[in-house]
PDB file of C-alpha atoms in Angstrom:
ATOM      1  CA  MET A 280     149.821  25.035  91.374  1.00  0.00           C
ATOM      2  CA  GLU A 281     153.003  25.361  89.356  1.00  0.00           C
ATOM      3  CA  ASN A 282     153.900  22.879  86.688  1.00  0.00           C
ATOM      4  CA  ILE A 283     157.637  22.151  86.948  1.00  0.00           C
ATOM      5  CA  LYS A 284     159.617  19.553  85.030  1.00  0.00           C
ATOM      6  CA  LEU A 285     163.317  18.790  85.454  1.00  0.00           C
ATOM      7  CA  ASN A 286     164.485  18.055  81.908  1.00  0.00           C
ATOM      8  CA  PHE A 287     168.066  17.068  82.672  1.00  0.00           C
ATOM      9  CA  VAL A 288     170.834  17.239  85.256  1.00  0.00           C
ATOM     10  CA  ILE A 289     174.452  16.705  84.171  1.00  0.00           C
ATOM     11  CA  ILE A 290     177.785  16.690  85.993  1.00  0.00           C
ATOM     12  CA  CYS A 291     180.711  18.109  84.048  1.00  0.00           C
ATOM     13  CA  ASP A 292     184.053  19.900  84.327  1.00  0.00           C
ATOM     14  CA  ASN A 293     182.558  23.262  83.409  1.00  0.00           C
ATOM     15  CA  ALA A 294     179.573  24.868  81.698  1.00  0.00           C
ATOM     16  CA  ILE A 295     178.678  28.329  80.466  1.00  0.00           C
ATOM     17  CA  ILE A 296     175.650  30.089  79.036  1.00  0.00           C
ATOM     18  CA  ALA A 297     176.600  32.386  76.153  1.00  0.00           C
ATOM     19  CA  GLU A 298     175.632  36.014  76.683  1.00  0.00           C
ATOM     20  CA  ASP A 299     174.646  36.684  73.059  1.00  0.00           C
ATOM     21  CA  ASN A 300     172.372  33.765  72.193  1.00  0.00           C
ATOM     22  CA  LYS A 301     171.869  32.048  75.605  1.00  0.00           C
ATOM     23  CA  SER A 302     173.271  28.771  74.233  1.00  0.00           C
ATOM     24  CA  LEU A 303     174.410  26.281  76.852  1.00  0.00           C
ATOM     25  CA  TYR A 304     177.939  24.916  76.481  1.00  0.00           C
ATOM     26  CA  ILE A 305     178.778  21.826  78.554  1.00  0.00           C
ATOM     27  CA  LEU A 306     182.436  20.834  78.769  1.00  0.00           C
ATOM     28  CA  GLY A 307     183.820  17.511  79.952  1.00  0.00           C
ATOM     29  CA  VAL A 308     180.831  15.405  80.964  1.00  0.00           C
ATOM     30  CA  PHE A 309     182.085  12.644  83.289  1.00  0.00           C
ATOM     31  CA  ASP A 310     180.956   9.918  85.662  1.00  0.00           C
ATOM     32  CA  THR A 311     184.151   9.255  87.651  1.00  0.00           C
ATOM     33  CA  ILE A 312     186.534  11.378  89.696  1.00  0.00           C
ATOM     34  CA  PHE A 313     189.910   9.716  90.313  1.00  0.00           C
ATOM     35  CA  ALA A 314     191.879  10.548  93.449  1.00  0.00           C
ATOM     36  CA  ASP A 315     195.432   9.816  94.592  1.00  0.00           C
ATOM     37  CA  ARG A 316     194.313   9.217  98.203  1.00  0.00           C
ATOM     38  CA  PHE A 317     191.471   9.847 100.626  1.00  0.00           C
ATOM     39  CA  PRO A 318     190.183  12.151 101.841  1.00  0.00           C
ATOM     40  CA  ALA A 319     190.347  13.714  98.379  1.00  0.00           C
ATOM     41  CA  ARG A 320     189.618  17.221  97.140  1.00  0.00           C
ATOM     42  CA  HIS A 321     188.335  17.863  93.654  1.00  0.00           C
ATOM     43  CA  PRO A 322     189.216  21.388  92.507  1.00  0.00           C
ATOM     44  CA  ARG A 323     186.189  22.180  90.358  1.00  0.00           C
ATOM     45  CA  PHE A 324     183.115  20.687  88.747  1.00  0.00           C
ATOM     46  CA  SER A 325     179.676  21.871  87.707  1.00  0.00           C
ATOM     47  CA  ILE A 326     176.174  20.466  87.803  1.00  0.00           C
ATOM     48  CA  VAL A 327     173.885  21.737  85.056  1.00  0.00           C
ATOM     49  CA  VAL A 328     170.123  21.782  85.613  1.00  0.00           C
ATOM     50  CA  ASN A 329     167.499  22.430  82.907  1.00  0.00           C
ATOM     51  CA  VAL A 330     163.892  23.044  83.974  1.00  0.00           C
ATOM     52  CA  SER A 331     160.657  23.920  82.209  1.00  0.00           C
ATOM     53  CA  GLY A 332     157.340  24.953  83.672  1.00  0.00           C
ATOM     54  CA  ASP A 333     155.091  27.813  84.634  1.00  0.00           C
ATOM     55  CA  PRO A 334     156.610  31.302  84.775  1.00  0.00           C
ATOM     56  CA  GLY A 335     157.928  32.367  88.151  1.00  0.00           C
ATOM     57  CA  GLU A 336     160.756  32.191  90.638  1.00  0.00           C
ATOM     58  CA  TYR A 337     161.477  28.875  92.309  1.00  0.00           C
ATOM     59  CA  PRO A 338     163.828  27.923  95.135  1.00  0.00           C
ATOM     60  CA  ILE A 339     166.241  25.217  93.989  1.00  0.00           C
ATOM     61  CA  ILE A 340     168.785  23.215  95.970  1.00  0.00           C
ATOM     62  CA  ILE A 341     171.455  20.903  94.597  1.00  0.00           C
ATOM     63  CA  LYS A 342     172.648  18.395  97.192  1.00  0.00           C
ATOM     64  CA  ILE A 343     175.555  16.021  96.755  1.00  0.00           C
ATOM     65  CA  LYS A 344     175.669  13.011  99.033  1.00  0.00           C
ATOM     66  CA  HIS A 345     177.284   9.599  99.304  1.00  0.00           C
ATOM     67  CA  LYS A 346     174.783   7.118  97.905  1.00  0.00           C
ATOM     68  CA  ASP A 347     175.338   4.343 100.466  1.00  0.00           C
ATOM     69  CA  THR A 348     175.894   6.310 103.671  1.00  0.00           C
ATOM     70  CA  GLN A 349     173.582   9.221 102.733  1.00  0.00           C
ATOM     71  CA  GLU A 350     176.236  11.588 104.141  1.00  0.00           C
ATOM     72  CA  LYS A 351     175.703  15.071 102.700  1.00  0.00           C
ATOM     73  CA  ILE A 352     178.884  16.413 101.113  1.00  0.00           C
ATOM     74  CA  VAL A 353     177.674  19.831  99.991  1.00  0.00           C
ATOM     75  CA  GLU A 354     174.460  21.762  99.368  1.00  0.00           C
ATOM     76  CA  LEU A 355     173.950  24.692  96.998  1.00  0.00           C
ATOM     77  CA  PRO A 356     170.707  26.675  97.456  1.00  0.00           C
ATOM     78  CA  THR A 357     169.653  29.342  94.938  1.00  0.00           C
ATOM     79  CA  LYS A 358     166.657  30.557  92.952  1.00  0.00           C
ATOM     80  CA  LEU A 359     165.630  29.663  89.424  1.00  0.00           C
ATOM     81  CA  TYR A 360     163.549  32.013  87.283  1.00  0.00           C
ATOM     82  CA  ILE A 361     161.339  30.887  84.379  1.00  0.00           C
ATOM     83  CA  SER A 362     160.540  33.980  82.338  1.00  0.00           C
ATOM     84  CA  GLY A 363     157.519  32.903  80.316  1.00  0.00           C
ATOM     85  CA  THR A 364     155.093  30.140  79.417  1.00  0.00           C
ATOM     86  CA  GLY A 365     156.772  27.377  77.454  1.00  0.00           C
ATOM     87  CA  ARG A 366     160.225  28.687  78.354  1.00  0.00           C
ATOM     88  CA  LYS A 367     163.085  26.754  79.892  1.00  0.00           C
ATOM     89  CA  ALA A 368     165.480  27.860  82.579  1.00  0.00           C
ATOM     90  CA  GLN A 369     169.014  26.647  83.109  1.00  0.00           C
ATOM     91  CA  PHE A 370     171.195  26.801  86.159  1.00  0.00           C
ATOM     92  CA  ILE A 371     174.868  25.982  86.492  1.00  0.00           C
ATOM     93  CA  GLY A 372     176.017  25.125  90.002  1.00  0.00           C
ATOM     94  CA  THR A 373     179.789  25.353  90.310  1.00  0.00           C
ATOM     95  CA  PHE A 374     181.466  23.479  93.148  1.00  0.00           C
ATOM     96  CA  LEU A 375     185.010  24.360  94.246  1.00  0.00           C
ATOM     97  CA  ASN A 376     187.441  22.298  96.359  1.00  0.00           C
ATOM     98  CA  ILE A 377     184.874  19.733  97.453  1.00  0.00           C
ATOM     99  CA  GLN A 378     186.196  17.058  99.798  1.00  0.00           C
ATOM    100  CA  PHE A 379     185.263  13.405  99.397  1.00  0.00           C
ATOM    101  CA  LYS A 380     186.139  11.329 102.470  1.00  0.00           C
ATOM    102  CA  ASN A 381     185.679   7.923 100.846  1.00  0.00           C
ATOM    103  CA  GLU A 382     185.537   6.089  97.595  1.00  0.00           C
ATOM    104  CA  GLY A 383     182.092   5.224  96.341  1.00  0.00           C
ATOM    105  CA  GLU A 384     179.068   6.320  94.399  1.00  0.00           C
ATOM    106  CA  TYR A 385     177.773   9.838  94.939  1.00  0.00           C
ATOM    107  CA  VAL A 386     174.503  11.374  93.837  1.00  0.00           C
ATOM    108  CA  GLY A 387     173.582  14.922  92.899  1.00  0.00           C
ATOM    109  CA  GLU A 388     169.961  15.530  93.875  1.00  0.00           C
ATOM    110  CA  VAL A 389     167.828  18.471  92.773  1.00  0.00           C
ATOM    111  CA  PHE A 390     165.087  19.927  94.954  1.00  0.00           C
ATOM    112  CA  ILE A 391     162.649  22.475  93.511  1.00  0.00           C
ATOM    113  CA  ASN A 392     160.167  24.053  95.953  1.00  0.00           C
ATOM    114  CA  ASP A 393     161.587  21.649  98.575  1.00  0.00           C
ATOM    115  CA  LYS A 394     160.487  18.651  96.466  1.00  0.00           C
ATOM    116  CA  LEU A 395     163.064  16.059  95.396  1.00  0.00           C
ATOM    117  CA  GLN A 396     162.961  15.732  91.615  1.00  0.00           C
ATOM    118  CA  ASP A 397     162.943  12.363  89.841  1.00  0.00           C
ATOM    119  CA  LEU A 398     166.180  12.946  87.911  1.00  0.00           C
ATOM    120  CA  THR A 399     169.603  12.838  89.570  1.00  0.00           C
ATOM    121  CA  THR A 400     173.194  12.703  88.411  1.00  0.00           C
ATOM    122  CA  ASN A 401     175.287   9.866  89.796  1.00  0.00           C
ATOM    123  CA  PHE A 402     179.070   9.678  89.729  1.00  0.00           C
ATOM    124  CA  PHE A 403     181.884   7.687  91.302  1.00  0.00           C
ATOM    125  CA  VAL A 404     184.922   8.743  93.282  1.00  0.00           C
ATOM    126  CA  LYS A 405     187.682   6.139  93.014  1.00  0.00           C
ATOM    127  CA  GLN A 406     191.315   5.738  93.908  1.00  0.00           C
ATOM    128  CA  LYS A 407     193.573   5.896  90.855  1.00  0.00           C
ATOM    129  CA  GLY A 408     194.341   2.403  89.670  1.00  0.00           C
ATOM    130  CA  ASN A 409     190.970   1.029  90.883  1.00  0.00           C
ATOM    131  CA  ASN A 410     189.026   0.725  87.655  1.00  0.00           C
TER     132      ASN A 410
END
């Protein structure tokens, strides 16, 4: 049985992994998206996932849903590869033009091997002027 641990999950404006040294650069970590009106579209954001565990390839899904209504907003399935024992793997999920129908708290959930992980990233979508 594989040993998988989700080390962190972060929502941000953008993130990159440098080609030369594999360093992770996270830009603009936030917890609130402000909108002029609803439904609202946010042009771009990323969710960064860092995992450690046994070597291998693992199916991973990032789901974003409204916390209260449980309505799924978007789902991003992919695969994550851990190259060796004691190594970490990072994945950057980039979301473009995502529509939010309502104000509220949203949650980014991570599933690895179809199992919901303990860590999530929560954020708010609010109308401008509603602090």
